[in-house]
PDB file of C-alpha atoms in Angstrom:
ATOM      1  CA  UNK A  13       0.000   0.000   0.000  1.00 50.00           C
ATOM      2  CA  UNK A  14       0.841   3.551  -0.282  1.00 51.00           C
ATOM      3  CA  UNK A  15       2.740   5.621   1.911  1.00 56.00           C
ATOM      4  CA  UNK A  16       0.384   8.558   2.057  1.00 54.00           C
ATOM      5  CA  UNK A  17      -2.452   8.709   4.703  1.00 60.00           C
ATOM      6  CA  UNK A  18      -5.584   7.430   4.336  1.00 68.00           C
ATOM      7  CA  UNK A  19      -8.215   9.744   6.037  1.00 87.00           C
ATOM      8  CA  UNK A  20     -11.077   7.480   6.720  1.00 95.00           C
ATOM      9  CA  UNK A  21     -10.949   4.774   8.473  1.00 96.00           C
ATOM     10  CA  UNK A  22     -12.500   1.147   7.173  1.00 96.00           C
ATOM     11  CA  UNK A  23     -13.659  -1.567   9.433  1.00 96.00           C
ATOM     12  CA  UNK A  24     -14.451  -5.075   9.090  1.00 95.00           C
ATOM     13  CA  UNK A  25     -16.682  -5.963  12.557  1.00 95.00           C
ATOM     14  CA  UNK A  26     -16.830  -9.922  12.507  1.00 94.00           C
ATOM     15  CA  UNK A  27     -20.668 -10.947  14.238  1.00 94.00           C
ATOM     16  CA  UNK A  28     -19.476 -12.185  17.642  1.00 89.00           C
ATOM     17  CA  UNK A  29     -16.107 -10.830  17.535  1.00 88.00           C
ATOM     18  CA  UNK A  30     -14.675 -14.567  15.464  1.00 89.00           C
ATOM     19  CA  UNK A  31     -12.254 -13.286  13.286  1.00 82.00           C
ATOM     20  CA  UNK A  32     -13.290 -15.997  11.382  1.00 83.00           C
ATOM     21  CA  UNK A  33     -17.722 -15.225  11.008  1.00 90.00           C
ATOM     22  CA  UNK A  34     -18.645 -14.873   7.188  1.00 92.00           C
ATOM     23  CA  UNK A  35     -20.798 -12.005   8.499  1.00 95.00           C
ATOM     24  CA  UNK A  36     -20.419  -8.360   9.919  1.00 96.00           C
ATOM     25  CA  UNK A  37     -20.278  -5.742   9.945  1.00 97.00           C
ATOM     26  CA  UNK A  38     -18.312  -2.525   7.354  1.00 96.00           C
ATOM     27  CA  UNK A  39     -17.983   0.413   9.483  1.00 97.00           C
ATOM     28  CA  UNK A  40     -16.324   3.950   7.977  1.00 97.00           C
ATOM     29  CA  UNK A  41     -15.916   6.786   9.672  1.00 97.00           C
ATOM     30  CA  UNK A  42     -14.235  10.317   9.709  1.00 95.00           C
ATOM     31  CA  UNK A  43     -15.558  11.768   7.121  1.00 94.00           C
ATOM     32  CA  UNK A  44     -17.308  15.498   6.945  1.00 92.00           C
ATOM     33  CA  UNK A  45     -20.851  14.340   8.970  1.00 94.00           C
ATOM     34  CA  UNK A  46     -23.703  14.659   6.484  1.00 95.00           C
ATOM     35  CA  UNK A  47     -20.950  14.489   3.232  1.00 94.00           C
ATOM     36  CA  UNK A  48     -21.622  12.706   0.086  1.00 95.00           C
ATOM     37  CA  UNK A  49     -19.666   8.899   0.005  1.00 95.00           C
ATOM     38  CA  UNK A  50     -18.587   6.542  -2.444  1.00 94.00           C
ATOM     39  CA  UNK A  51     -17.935   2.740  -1.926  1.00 95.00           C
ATOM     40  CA  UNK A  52     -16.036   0.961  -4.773  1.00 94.00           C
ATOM     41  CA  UNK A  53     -15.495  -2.752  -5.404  1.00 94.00           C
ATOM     42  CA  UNK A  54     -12.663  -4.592  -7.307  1.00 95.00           C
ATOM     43  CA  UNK A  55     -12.159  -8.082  -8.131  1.00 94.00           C
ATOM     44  CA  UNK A  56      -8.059  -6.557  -8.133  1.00 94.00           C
ATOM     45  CA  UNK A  57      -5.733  -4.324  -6.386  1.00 93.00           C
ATOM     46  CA  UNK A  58      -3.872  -1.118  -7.319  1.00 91.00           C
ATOM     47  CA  UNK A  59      -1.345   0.949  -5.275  1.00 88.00           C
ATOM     48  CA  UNK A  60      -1.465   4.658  -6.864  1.00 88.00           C
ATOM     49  CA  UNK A  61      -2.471   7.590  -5.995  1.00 85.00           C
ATOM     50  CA  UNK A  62      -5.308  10.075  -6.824  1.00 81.00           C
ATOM     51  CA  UNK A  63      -4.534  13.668  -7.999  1.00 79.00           C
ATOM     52  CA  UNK A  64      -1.200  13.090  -6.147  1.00 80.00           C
ATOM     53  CA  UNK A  65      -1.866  12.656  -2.371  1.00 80.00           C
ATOM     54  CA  UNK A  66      -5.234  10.213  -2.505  1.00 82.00           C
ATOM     55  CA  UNK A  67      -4.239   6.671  -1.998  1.00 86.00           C
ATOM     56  CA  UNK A  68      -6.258   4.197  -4.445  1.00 89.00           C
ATOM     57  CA  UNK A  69      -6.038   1.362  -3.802  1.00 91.00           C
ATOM     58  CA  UNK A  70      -8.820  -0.511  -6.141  1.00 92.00           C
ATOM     59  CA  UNK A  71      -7.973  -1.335  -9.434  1.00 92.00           C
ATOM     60  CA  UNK A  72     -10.301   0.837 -11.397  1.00 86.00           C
ATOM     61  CA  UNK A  73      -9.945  -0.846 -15.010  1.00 88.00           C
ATOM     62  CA  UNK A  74     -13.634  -1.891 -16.597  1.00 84.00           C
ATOM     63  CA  UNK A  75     -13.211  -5.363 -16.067  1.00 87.00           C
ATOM     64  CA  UNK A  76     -11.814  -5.601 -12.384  1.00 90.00           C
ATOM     65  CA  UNK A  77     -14.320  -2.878 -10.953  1.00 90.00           C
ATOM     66  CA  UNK A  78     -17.215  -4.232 -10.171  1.00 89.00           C
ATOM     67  CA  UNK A  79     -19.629  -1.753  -8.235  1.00 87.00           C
ATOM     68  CA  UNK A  80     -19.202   1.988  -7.353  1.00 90.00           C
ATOM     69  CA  UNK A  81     -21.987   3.044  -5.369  1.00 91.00           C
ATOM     70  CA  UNK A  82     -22.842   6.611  -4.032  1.00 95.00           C
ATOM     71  CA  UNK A  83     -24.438   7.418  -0.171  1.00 95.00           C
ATOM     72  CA  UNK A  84     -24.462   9.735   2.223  1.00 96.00           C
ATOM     73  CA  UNK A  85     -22.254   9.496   5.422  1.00 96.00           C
ATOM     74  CA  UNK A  86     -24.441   9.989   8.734  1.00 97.00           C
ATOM     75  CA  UNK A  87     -24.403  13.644  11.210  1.00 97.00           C
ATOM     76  CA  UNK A  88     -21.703  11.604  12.959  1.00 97.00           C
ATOM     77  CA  UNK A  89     -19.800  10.957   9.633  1.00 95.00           C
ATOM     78  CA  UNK A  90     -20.016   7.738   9.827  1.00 97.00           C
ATOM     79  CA  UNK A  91     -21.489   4.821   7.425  1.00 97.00           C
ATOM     80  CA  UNK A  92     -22.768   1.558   9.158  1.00 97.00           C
ATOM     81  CA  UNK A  93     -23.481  -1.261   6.967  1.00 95.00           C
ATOM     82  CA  UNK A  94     -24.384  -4.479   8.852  1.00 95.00           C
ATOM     83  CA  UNK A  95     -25.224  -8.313   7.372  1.00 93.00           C
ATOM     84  CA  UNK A  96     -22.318  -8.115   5.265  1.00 93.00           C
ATOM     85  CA  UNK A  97     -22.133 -12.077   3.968  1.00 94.00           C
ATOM     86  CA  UNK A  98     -18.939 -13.060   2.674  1.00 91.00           C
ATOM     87  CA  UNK A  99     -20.296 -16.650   2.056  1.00 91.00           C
ATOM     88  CA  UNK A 100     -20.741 -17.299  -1.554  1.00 90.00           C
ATOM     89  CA  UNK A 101     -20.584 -21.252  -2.440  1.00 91.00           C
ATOM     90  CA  UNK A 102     -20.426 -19.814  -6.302  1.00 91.00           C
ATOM     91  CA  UNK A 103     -17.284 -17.732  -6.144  1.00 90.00           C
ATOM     92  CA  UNK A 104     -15.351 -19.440  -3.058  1.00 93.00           C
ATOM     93  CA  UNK A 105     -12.127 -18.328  -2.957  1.00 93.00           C
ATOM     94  CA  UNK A 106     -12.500 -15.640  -5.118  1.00 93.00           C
ATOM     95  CA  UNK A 107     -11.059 -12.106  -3.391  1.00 94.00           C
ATOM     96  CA  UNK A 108     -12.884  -8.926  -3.526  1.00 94.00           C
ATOM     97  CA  UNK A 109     -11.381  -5.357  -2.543  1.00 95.00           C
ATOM     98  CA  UNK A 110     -13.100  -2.615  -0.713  1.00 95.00           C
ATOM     99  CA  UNK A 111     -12.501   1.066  -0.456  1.00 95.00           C
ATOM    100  CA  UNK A 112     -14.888   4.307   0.078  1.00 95.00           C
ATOM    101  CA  UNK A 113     -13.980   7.511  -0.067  1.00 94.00           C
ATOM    102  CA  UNK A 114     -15.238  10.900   0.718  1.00 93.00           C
ATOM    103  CA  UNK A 115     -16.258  12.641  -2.439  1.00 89.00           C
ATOM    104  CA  UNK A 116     -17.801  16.001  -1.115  1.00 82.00           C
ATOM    105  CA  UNK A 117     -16.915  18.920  -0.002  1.00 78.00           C
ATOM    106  CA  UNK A 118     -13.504  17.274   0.073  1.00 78.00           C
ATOM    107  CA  UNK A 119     -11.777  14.364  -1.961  1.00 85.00           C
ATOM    108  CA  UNK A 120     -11.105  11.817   0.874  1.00 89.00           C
ATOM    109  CA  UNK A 121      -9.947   8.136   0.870  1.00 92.00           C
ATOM    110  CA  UNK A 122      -9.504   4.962   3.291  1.00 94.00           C
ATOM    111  CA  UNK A 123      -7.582   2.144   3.732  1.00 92.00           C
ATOM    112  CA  UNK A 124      -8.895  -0.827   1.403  1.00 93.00           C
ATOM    113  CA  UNK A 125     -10.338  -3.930   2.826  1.00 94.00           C
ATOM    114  CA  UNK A 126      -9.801  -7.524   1.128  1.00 94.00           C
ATOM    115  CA  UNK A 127     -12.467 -10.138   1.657  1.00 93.00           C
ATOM    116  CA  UNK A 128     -12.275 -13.887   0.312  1.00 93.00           C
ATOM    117  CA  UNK A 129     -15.823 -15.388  -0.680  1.00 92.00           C
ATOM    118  CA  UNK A 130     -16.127 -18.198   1.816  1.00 91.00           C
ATOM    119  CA  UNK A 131     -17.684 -21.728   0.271  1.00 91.00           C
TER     120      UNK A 131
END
């Protein structure tokens, strides 16, 4: 990964604290409370950066991003997703990358999360 700082923070919350669950849930926080957020998905990694100080870390070419998706972070700043399921008999094994980012007022990134489909 990049040197640079990541300004939000990602999460992965296993259910019941088992490092091991296939459920749980994606917490990121400190971004601007009530900003606009985008979540991306890759089926690859990248290490680059973004306009020269924004670490990306998804790999951003048509065929290995899969989903971008827009939302709005909470008045705390905060985005709580719960009942994330990893488990996916259909692409076991397969890894998937996860990063959101702050898109307004400010151009913010996290870390990036890696998650394995479990069988």
């Amino acid at each position: 990964q990049t040197d640079f700082p990541h300004f939000l923070t990602l999460d992965w919350l296993p259910d019941g604290g088992n490092v091991n669950s296939n459920t749980g849930t994606i917490i990121c926080s400190g971004a601007i409370p009530v900003s606009t957020g985008r979540a991306g998905v890759s089926l690859a990694a990248q290490d680059t950066l973004l306009f020269g100080y924004m670490p990306l870390l998804l790999n951003i070419d048509a065929p290995n991003l899969t989903r971008v998706e827009n939302f709005g972070y909470d008045s705390m700043g905060e985005l709580v997703v719960p009942g994330v399921d990893r488990q996916n008999p259909s692409m076991a094994g397969v890894f998937v990358y996860v990063q959101f980012f702050g898109i307004s007022p400010l151009v913010l990134s996290s870390n990036g999360l890696r998650f394995e489909f479990a069988p």
